[in-house]
Amino acid sequence: METLAEFCGRLSPLPLPEEMRQWDEDAAALGLSPAMLMENAGHVALDVLLRYAPDVAGKAVWLIMGSGNNGGDAACIARLLADRGAKPLLFTARPPEAATGASALHLAIARANGVRVAPLTELAAAVSACPGSDSAPPRVMVDGLLGTGFSGTLRPDAQAAIQQINILAERLPCCFVLAVDIPSGLDAVSGHPSPVAVRANATVSLAAAKPGLVLPEAAPFVGALHVGDIGLPAPVRRPVRHHLLDGRALTALPAPAPESYKNSFGHVVVLGGAPGLTGAGHLACAAALRAGAGLVSAAAPESALYAIQCGWPEIMTVALGPRGVTAWPAEIPDALLERLRRATSLAVGPGMGRGDDAAAFLAALLELPERPPAVIDADALVLLSRQRELLARLGPDDVLTPHPGEAAALLGTDGAHIQADRPAALAALCALSRAAVVLKGAGTLVGQAGAPVFISPYAVPALAMGGSGDVLAGTLAALLAQSRGEEGAGLRAAATGVALHALAGRSLGERFPRRGCVASELADALPHVRATLAEAQQGVWERRVPWPC
């Protein structure tokens, strides 16, 4: 049985700035000097630069050198470019004699190698003169002003320098802008500018990507994201809190054993699909089957069951109440209790409705002793926000799946507040209960109190359709049903299901690039995507942005 730590080990780490500093300190303790790592950083950044602009010989290259380690990286790159016949001009934020440590060393070597140096205060004048000056405009601009340790609000001088870089890129569309480690001004945690950031064509993140770089809102600043190996040995790469949730997560799903039978893959009970909302219940059931559950039952008021089945004989049913009754029962019927004894997971809420009857039923369900772990979705989340005492009934294998509006209801705020700082919203949601949490949206976040955070880097317009969330609920319930007894079952099922759901949506987006797909097709794509990724080890995420020049 794989542990949660082993699962995290399958995924790319996303160290926070303080975690990255610890890696650097541990490397220094092993004898890897900052100057050596800076040299390695310069080489990997140059490799990325030359992929996009191989013809640097004889061309002007402008580099911005800040006062930190990123500035030293820029000085190293300048020297390497000079070796290749380029004409680098290094704009320094501080006088050369003020440089210290490894940065001072690389600046001295660059100057000895013929690299010209100018104060950063001259950048605005140089930009104003482009492209009409007598000197050739730059072919490449390298941003080494600020690193991942920056936080807060930029000083006016830094804002002015960043704005000049962006002005130059607008005036010279074929001037390639490379950010070293992170675009200056971008917050390494939130992915937001502070309040401005360099708009790079590409970013080479050193040693590992950082959380803010992979979030979809950072894409206009990051451009194509590359990760450069600077030679940090395994012992210094301590476990980190954040991990990239891409197709690697699906490699943790075991292949079906030859001796398997239907009960080997769990029994999901979907509680949702009230009259008038039956499509949500059907989609959750269909997704649970497509995600590999061995058995799926729909439990709802009797008048809704025929529509929930929707011609799928594979969906078993449990009638909650006599024929003609449309309300949810206030107490759990014996027929449902019997089915729950055989179930291994629940999907609660898709199309449940938000009336008093649904609220009473949800309370009775969550108060059942030894109930199966549940994925709480959609209407059930809104009902929970009105009966907050029920949050104490959730266990560590349960999963909450709010979109921003539902998250706002649970936290007593509004959707804009949630979207303004999604990492903080996730932390607040995790603090409400012991359950794992999936904060849906572009760049879905998955977490749990005291556990790692998983960041989905995908922004998939094809998923922006009615029923997409119901498919996710069924998918998570199926994976939860197959994770019985595993450490961190709820969190792992949530993380793996989010990756599977996103990649299925991406496959639909390739088939329907102008939209037009429907949620039932999303459910149907799940087994194909799972098989393809498992067999071909595909689905590893990278942001590639074509550069027209």
Short mmCIF file of N, CA and C in Angstrom, two decimals, residues 329-448:
data_model
loop_
_atom_site.label_atom_id
_atom_site.label_comp_id
_atom_site.label_asym_id
_atom_site.label_seq_id
_atom_site.Cartn_x
_atom_site.Cartn_y
_atom_site.Cartn_z
N PRO A 329 -36.82 11.96 2.78
CA PRO A 329 -37.32 11.57 4.10
C PRO A 329 -36.49 12.19 5.21
N ALA A 330 -37.13 12.46 6.34
CA ALA A 330 -36.42 13.05 7.48
C ALA A 330 -35.58 12.01 8.22
N GLU A 331 -35.91 10.74 8.03
CA GLU A 331 -35.15 9.66 8.65
C GLU A 331 -34.66 8.72 7.55
N ILE A 332 -33.59 8.01 7.80
CA ILE A 332 -33.00 7.13 6.80
C ILE A 332 -33.82 5.85 6.71
N PRO A 333 -34.43 5.54 5.57
CA PRO A 333 -35.25 4.33 5.44
C PRO A 333 -34.41 3.06 5.57
N ASP A 334 -35.05 1.98 5.95
CA ASP A 334 -34.34 0.71 6.13
C ASP A 334 -33.69 0.25 4.83
N ALA A 335 -34.35 0.47 3.70
CA ALA A 335 -33.78 0.03 2.42
C ALA A 335 -32.45 0.72 2.14
N LEU A 336 -32.38 2.00 2.49
CA LEU A 336 -31.12 2.71 2.29
C LEU A 336 -30.07 2.27 3.30
N LEU A 337 -30.49 2.05 4.53
CA LEU A 337 -29.53 1.57 5.53
C LEU A 337 -28.89 0.26 5.08
N GLU A 338 -29.69 -0.63 4.52
CA GLU A 338 -29.16 -1.90 4.04
C GLU A 338 -28.16 -1.68 2.90
N ARG A 339 -28.49 -0.76 1.99
CA ARG A 339 -27.58 -0.50 0.88
C ARG A 339 -26.29 0.15 1.37
N LEU A 340 -26.40 1.02 2.36
CA LEU A 340 -25.22 1.69 2.89
C LEU A 340 -24.27 0.72 3.57
N ARG A 341 -24.81 -0.35 4.13
CA ARG A 341 -23.94 -1.35 4.77
C ARG A 341 -23.03 -2.02 3.75
N ARG A 342 -23.45 -2.06 2.50
CA ARG A 342 -22.65 -2.70 1.45
C ARG A 342 -21.85 -1.69 0.64
N ALA A 343 -22.11 -0.42 0.87
CA ALA A 343 -21.43 0.62 0.09
C ALA A 343 -20.03 0.89 0.64
N THR A 344 -19.17 1.38 -0.23
CA THR A 344 -17.82 1.76 0.18
C THR A 344 -17.58 3.26 0.06
N SER A 345 -18.44 3.99 -0.62
CA SER A 345 -18.35 5.45 -0.65
C SER A 345 -19.69 6.03 -1.08
N LEU A 346 -19.86 7.33 -0.80
CA LEU A 346 -21.08 8.05 -1.15
C LEU A 346 -20.73 9.29 -1.96
N ALA A 347 -21.64 9.69 -2.84
CA ALA A 347 -21.60 11.01 -3.48
C ALA A 347 -22.90 11.70 -3.09
N VAL A 348 -22.80 12.76 -2.32
CA VAL A 348 -23.97 13.37 -1.71
C VAL A 348 -24.12 14.80 -2.21
N GLY A 349 -25.27 15.11 -2.80
CA GLY A 349 -25.57 16.49 -3.12
C GLY A 349 -25.90 16.84 -4.55
N PRO A 350 -25.39 16.12 -5.57
CA PRO A 350 -25.70 16.54 -6.95
C PRO A 350 -27.20 16.50 -7.22
N GLY A 351 -27.82 17.65 -7.44
CA GLY A 351 -29.24 17.71 -7.70
C GLY A 351 -30.10 17.36 -6.51
N MET A 352 -29.59 17.49 -5.30
CA MET A 352 -30.37 17.13 -4.10
C MET A 352 -31.46 18.15 -3.83
N GLY A 353 -31.23 19.40 -4.21
CA GLY A 353 -32.15 20.45 -3.82
C GLY A 353 -31.74 21.06 -2.49
N ARG A 354 -32.33 22.21 -2.17
CA ARG A 354 -31.92 22.93 -0.98
C ARG A 354 -33.08 23.20 -0.01
N GLY A 355 -34.14 22.41 -0.15
CA GLY A 355 -35.29 22.60 0.71
C GLY A 355 -35.09 22.05 2.11
N ASP A 356 -36.08 22.30 2.97
CA ASP A 356 -36.00 21.82 4.35
C ASP A 356 -35.94 20.29 4.41
N ASP A 357 -36.61 19.62 3.46
CA ASP A 357 -36.58 18.16 3.47
C ASP A 357 -35.18 17.64 3.18
N ALA A 358 -34.50 18.26 2.21
CA ALA A 358 -33.14 17.85 1.89
C ALA A 358 -32.20 18.12 3.06
N ALA A 359 -32.41 19.25 3.75
CA ALA A 359 -31.57 19.59 4.90
C ALA A 359 -31.73 18.56 6.01
N ALA A 360 -32.96 18.15 6.29
CA ALA A 360 -33.20 17.17 7.34
C ALA A 360 -32.59 15.81 6.97
N PHE A 361 -32.73 15.44 5.69
CA PHE A 361 -32.17 14.17 5.24
C PHE A 361 -30.65 14.18 5.35
N LEU A 362 -30.02 15.28 4.93
CA LEU A 362 -28.57 15.37 5.00
C LEU A 362 -28.09 15.25 6.44
N ALA A 363 -28.77 15.92 7.35
CA ALA A 363 -28.39 15.83 8.76
C ALA A 363 -28.49 14.40 9.27
N ALA A 364 -29.57 13.72 8.93
CA ALA A 364 -29.74 12.33 9.37
C ALA A 364 -28.66 11.44 8.77
N LEU A 365 -28.30 11.68 7.52
CA LEU A 365 -27.29 10.86 6.86
C LEU A 365 -25.92 11.04 7.52
N LEU A 366 -25.52 12.30 7.75
CA LEU A 366 -24.20 12.54 8.30
C LEU A 366 -24.10 12.09 9.75
N GLU A 367 -25.20 11.97 10.44
CA GLU A 367 -25.16 11.52 11.83
C GLU A 367 -25.17 10.01 11.98
N LEU A 368 -25.27 9.29 10.86
CA LEU A 368 -25.23 7.83 10.93
C LEU A 368 -23.88 7.36 11.45
N PRO A 369 -23.87 6.43 12.40
CA PRO A 369 -22.59 5.88 12.83
C PRO A 369 -22.03 4.94 11.75
N GLU A 370 -20.72 4.99 11.54
CA GLU A 370 -20.02 4.10 10.62
C GLU A 370 -20.55 4.18 9.19
N ARG A 371 -20.98 5.35 8.78
CA ARG A 371 -21.37 5.51 7.38
C ARG A 371 -20.14 5.46 6.49
N PRO A 372 -20.29 5.16 5.21
CA PRO A 372 -19.15 5.17 4.30
C PRO A 372 -18.63 6.60 4.10
N PRO A 373 -17.38 6.74 3.71
CA PRO A 373 -16.86 8.09 3.43
C PRO A 373 -17.62 8.72 2.28
N ALA A 374 -17.76 10.03 2.33
CA ALA A 374 -18.64 10.72 1.39
C ALA A 374 -17.94 11.86 0.68
N VAL A 375 -18.30 12.03 -0.60
CA VAL A 375 -17.97 13.23 -1.36
C VAL A 375 -19.18 14.15 -1.23
N ILE A 376 -18.98 15.30 -0.61
CA ILE A 376 -20.07 16.26 -0.36
C ILE A 376 -19.98 17.35 -1.42
N ASP A 377 -21.04 17.47 -2.24
CA ASP A 377 -20.96 18.33 -3.42
C ASP A 377 -22.24 19.15 -3.55
N ALA A 378 -22.14 20.22 -4.34
CA ALA A 378 -23.29 20.95 -4.86
C ALA A 378 -24.26 21.38 -3.76
N ASP A 379 -25.53 20.98 -3.88
CA ASP A 379 -26.55 21.43 -2.93
C ASP A 379 -26.22 21.04 -1.50
N ALA A 380 -25.58 19.90 -1.30
CA ALA A 380 -25.23 19.48 0.05
C ALA A 380 -24.26 20.45 0.70
N LEU A 381 -23.40 21.09 -0.10
CA LEU A 381 -22.49 22.08 0.46
C LEU A 381 -23.23 23.32 0.94
N VAL A 382 -24.21 23.75 0.16
CA VAL A 382 -25.00 24.90 0.59
C VAL A 382 -25.79 24.57 1.85
N LEU A 383 -26.33 23.37 1.91
CA LEU A 383 -27.05 22.96 3.12
C LEU A 383 -26.11 22.89 4.32
N LEU A 384 -24.88 22.44 4.10
CA LEU A 384 -23.90 22.42 5.19
C LEU A 384 -23.61 23.83 5.70
N SER A 385 -23.57 24.80 4.77
CA SER A 385 -23.29 26.17 5.19
C SER A 385 -24.39 26.71 6.09
N ARG A 386 -25.59 26.14 5.99
CA ARG A 386 -26.71 26.56 6.83
C ARG A 386 -26.81 25.75 8.11
N GLN A 387 -26.12 24.62 8.17
CA GLN A 387 -26.12 23.75 9.35
C GLN A 387 -24.66 23.45 9.71
N ARG A 388 -23.95 24.48 10.09
CA ARG A 388 -22.51 24.37 10.25
C ARG A 388 -22.11 23.37 11.33
N GLU A 389 -23.02 23.06 12.24
CA GLU A 389 -22.70 22.07 13.27
C GLU A 389 -22.44 20.69 12.67
N LEU A 390 -22.97 20.45 11.45
CA LEU A 390 -22.76 19.16 10.81
C LEU A 390 -21.33 18.97 10.31
N LEU A 391 -20.57 20.06 10.19
CA LEU A 391 -19.19 19.94 9.75
C LEU A 391 -18.38 19.08 10.71
N ALA A 392 -18.78 19.08 11.98
CA ALA A 392 -18.08 18.26 12.97
C ALA A 392 -18.29 16.77 12.73
N ARG A 393 -19.30 16.42 11.92
CA ARG A 393 -19.57 15.01 11.62
C ARG A 393 -18.70 14.46 10.50
N LEU A 394 -17.94 15.33 9.84
CA LEU A 394 -17.13 14.89 8.72
C LEU A 394 -15.82 14.29 9.22
N GLY A 395 -15.39 13.22 8.56
CA GLY A 395 -14.17 12.54 8.94
C GLY A 395 -13.05 12.80 7.95
N PRO A 396 -11.85 12.27 8.22
CA PRO A 396 -10.69 12.53 7.37
C PRO A 396 -10.78 11.91 5.98
N ASP A 397 -11.68 10.94 5.79
CA ASP A 397 -11.83 10.34 4.46
C ASP A 397 -12.96 10.96 3.66
N ASP A 398 -13.67 11.94 4.23
CA ASP A 398 -14.69 12.66 3.48
C ASP A 398 -14.03 13.74 2.62
N VAL A 399 -14.76 14.19 1.60
CA VAL A 399 -14.23 15.19 0.66
C VAL A 399 -15.30 16.25 0.40
N LEU A 400 -14.93 17.52 0.57
CA LEU A 400 -15.80 18.64 0.20
C LEU A 400 -15.33 19.19 -1.14
N THR A 401 -16.27 19.51 -2.04
CA THR A 401 -15.90 19.93 -3.40
C THR A 401 -16.56 21.25 -3.78
N PRO A 402 -16.28 22.35 -3.09
CA PRO A 402 -16.97 23.61 -3.41
C PRO A 402 -16.38 24.32 -4.62
N HIS A 403 -17.23 24.94 -5.43
CA HIS A 403 -16.77 25.95 -6.36
C HIS A 403 -16.72 27.27 -5.59
N PRO A 404 -16.22 28.36 -6.19
CA PRO A 404 -16.05 29.59 -5.42
C PRO A 404 -17.31 30.09 -4.72
N GLY A 405 -18.48 29.95 -5.37
CA GLY A 405 -19.71 30.40 -4.74
C GLY A 405 -20.05 29.57 -3.51
N GLU A 406 -19.90 28.26 -3.61
CA GLU A 406 -20.17 27.38 -2.46
C GLU A 406 -19.13 27.57 -1.37
N ALA A 407 -17.88 27.81 -1.77
CA ALA A 407 -16.85 28.11 -0.78
C ALA A 407 -17.19 29.39 -0.02
N ALA A 408 -17.69 30.38 -0.74
CA ALA A 408 -18.08 31.63 -0.10
C ALA A 408 -19.20 31.40 0.91
N ALA A 409 -20.16 30.55 0.56
CA ALA A 409 -21.24 30.25 1.50
C ALA A 409 -20.70 29.56 2.75
N LEU A 410 -19.78 28.64 2.58
CA LEU A 410 -19.22 27.93 3.74
C LEU A 410 -18.41 28.87 4.63
N LEU A 411 -17.76 29.86 4.04
CA LEU A 411 -16.90 30.75 4.80
C LEU A 411 -17.58 32.07 5.16
N GLY A 412 -18.82 32.26 4.74
CA GLY A 412 -19.54 33.47 5.09
C GLY A 412 -18.99 34.72 4.42
N THR A 413 -18.60 34.59 3.15
CA THR A 413 -18.04 35.73 2.42
C THR A 413 -18.63 35.74 1.02
N ASP A 414 -17.95 36.31 0.05
CA ASP A 414 -18.45 36.31 -1.32
C ASP A 414 -17.42 35.70 -2.25
N GLY A 415 -17.87 35.38 -3.47
CA GLY A 415 -17.00 34.71 -4.42
C GLY A 415 -15.79 35.52 -4.81
N ALA A 416 -15.93 36.84 -4.89
CA ALA A 416 -14.79 37.69 -5.24
C ALA A 416 -13.68 37.57 -4.20
N HIS A 417 -14.06 37.48 -2.93
CA HIS A 417 -13.07 37.33 -1.87
C HIS A 417 -12.35 35.99 -2.00
N ILE A 418 -13.07 34.96 -2.35
CA ILE A 418 -12.46 33.63 -2.54
C ILE A 418 -11.44 33.69 -3.67
N GLN A 419 -11.82 34.27 -4.79
CA GLN A 419 -10.97 34.29 -5.96
C GLN A 419 -9.76 35.21 -5.79
N ALA A 420 -9.88 36.20 -4.92
CA ALA A 420 -8.77 37.13 -4.72
C ALA A 420 -7.57 36.45 -4.09
N ASP A 421 -7.80 35.43 -3.28
CA ASP A 421 -6.69 34.70 -2.64
C ASP A 421 -7.13 33.26 -2.43
N ARG A 422 -7.05 32.49 -3.49
CA ARG A 422 -7.52 31.11 -3.44
C ARG A 422 -6.72 30.24 -2.47
N PRO A 423 -5.38 30.38 -2.37
CA PRO A 423 -4.67 29.58 -1.36
C PRO A 423 -5.17 29.84 0.06
N ALA A 424 -5.43 31.10 0.39
CA ALA A 424 -5.93 31.42 1.72
C ALA A 424 -7.34 30.86 1.91
N ALA A 425 -8.15 30.91 0.85
CA ALA A 425 -9.50 30.34 0.94
C ALA A 425 -9.44 28.83 1.17
N LEU A 426 -8.53 28.16 0.49
CA LEU A 426 -8.39 26.72 0.71
C LEU A 426 -8.01 26.43 2.16
N ALA A 427 -7.06 27.18 2.70
CA ALA A 427 -6.66 26.96 4.08
C ALA A 427 -7.83 27.17 5.03
N ALA A 428 -8.64 28.19 4.78
CA ALA A 428 -9.80 28.45 5.64
C ALA A 428 -10.83 27.33 5.54
N LEU A 429 -11.03 26.81 4.33
CA LEU A 429 -11.96 25.69 4.16
C LEU A 429 -11.46 24.44 4.86
N CYS A 430 -10.17 24.19 4.78
CA CYS A 430 -9.61 23.00 5.44
C CYS A 430 -9.75 23.10 6.96
N ALA A 431 -9.75 24.32 7.49
CA ALA A 431 -9.87 24.50 8.93
C ALA A 431 -11.28 24.24 9.45
N LEU A 432 -12.27 24.13 8.55
CA LEU A 432 -13.65 23.94 8.99
C LEU A 432 -13.93 22.54 9.50
N SER A 433 -13.17 21.55 9.00
CA SER A 433 -13.46 20.16 9.35
C SER A 433 -12.23 19.31 9.12
N ARG A 434 -12.39 18.01 9.35
CA ARG A 434 -11.28 17.08 9.10
C ARG A 434 -11.26 16.60 7.66
N ALA A 435 -12.24 16.98 6.85
CA ALA A 435 -12.37 16.47 5.49
C ALA A 435 -11.33 17.07 4.56
N ALA A 436 -11.03 16.36 3.48
CA ALA A 436 -10.25 16.92 2.38
C ALA A 436 -11.12 17.91 1.63
N VAL A 437 -10.48 18.87 0.97
CA VAL A 437 -11.21 19.94 0.29
C VAL A 437 -10.69 20.08 -1.13
N VAL A 438 -11.62 20.17 -2.09
CA VAL A 438 -11.31 20.49 -3.47
C VAL A 438 -11.92 21.86 -3.76
N LEU A 439 -11.07 22.88 -3.90
CA LEU A 439 -11.56 24.21 -4.27
C LEU A 439 -11.51 24.31 -5.78
N LYS A 440 -12.67 24.17 -6.42
CA LYS A 440 -12.75 24.04 -7.87
C LYS A 440 -12.52 25.39 -8.55
N GLY A 441 -12.27 25.30 -9.85
CA GLY A 441 -12.02 26.47 -10.68
C GLY A 441 -10.76 26.27 -11.48
N ALA A 442 -10.44 27.24 -12.33
CA ALA A 442 -9.18 27.18 -13.07
C ALA A 442 -8.04 27.16 -12.07
N GLY A 443 -7.19 26.13 -12.16
CA GLY A 443 -6.16 25.96 -11.14
C GLY A 443 -6.73 25.43 -9.85
N THR A 444 -7.49 24.31 -9.94
CA THR A 444 -8.12 23.71 -8.76
C THR A 444 -7.07 23.41 -7.68
N LEU A 445 -7.43 23.67 -6.43
CA LEU A 445 -6.56 23.40 -5.28
C LEU A 445 -7.16 22.28 -4.44
N VAL A 446 -6.31 21.39 -3.96
CA VAL A 446 -6.76 20.26 -3.14
C VAL A 446 -5.92 20.24 -1.87
N GLY A 447 -6.57 20.14 -0.73
CA GLY A 447 -5.83 20.13 0.52
C GLY A 447 -6.63 19.54 1.66
N GLN A 448 -6.00 19.51 2.82
CA GLN A 448 -6.60 19.00 4.04
C GLN A 448 -5.78 19.53 5.20
#
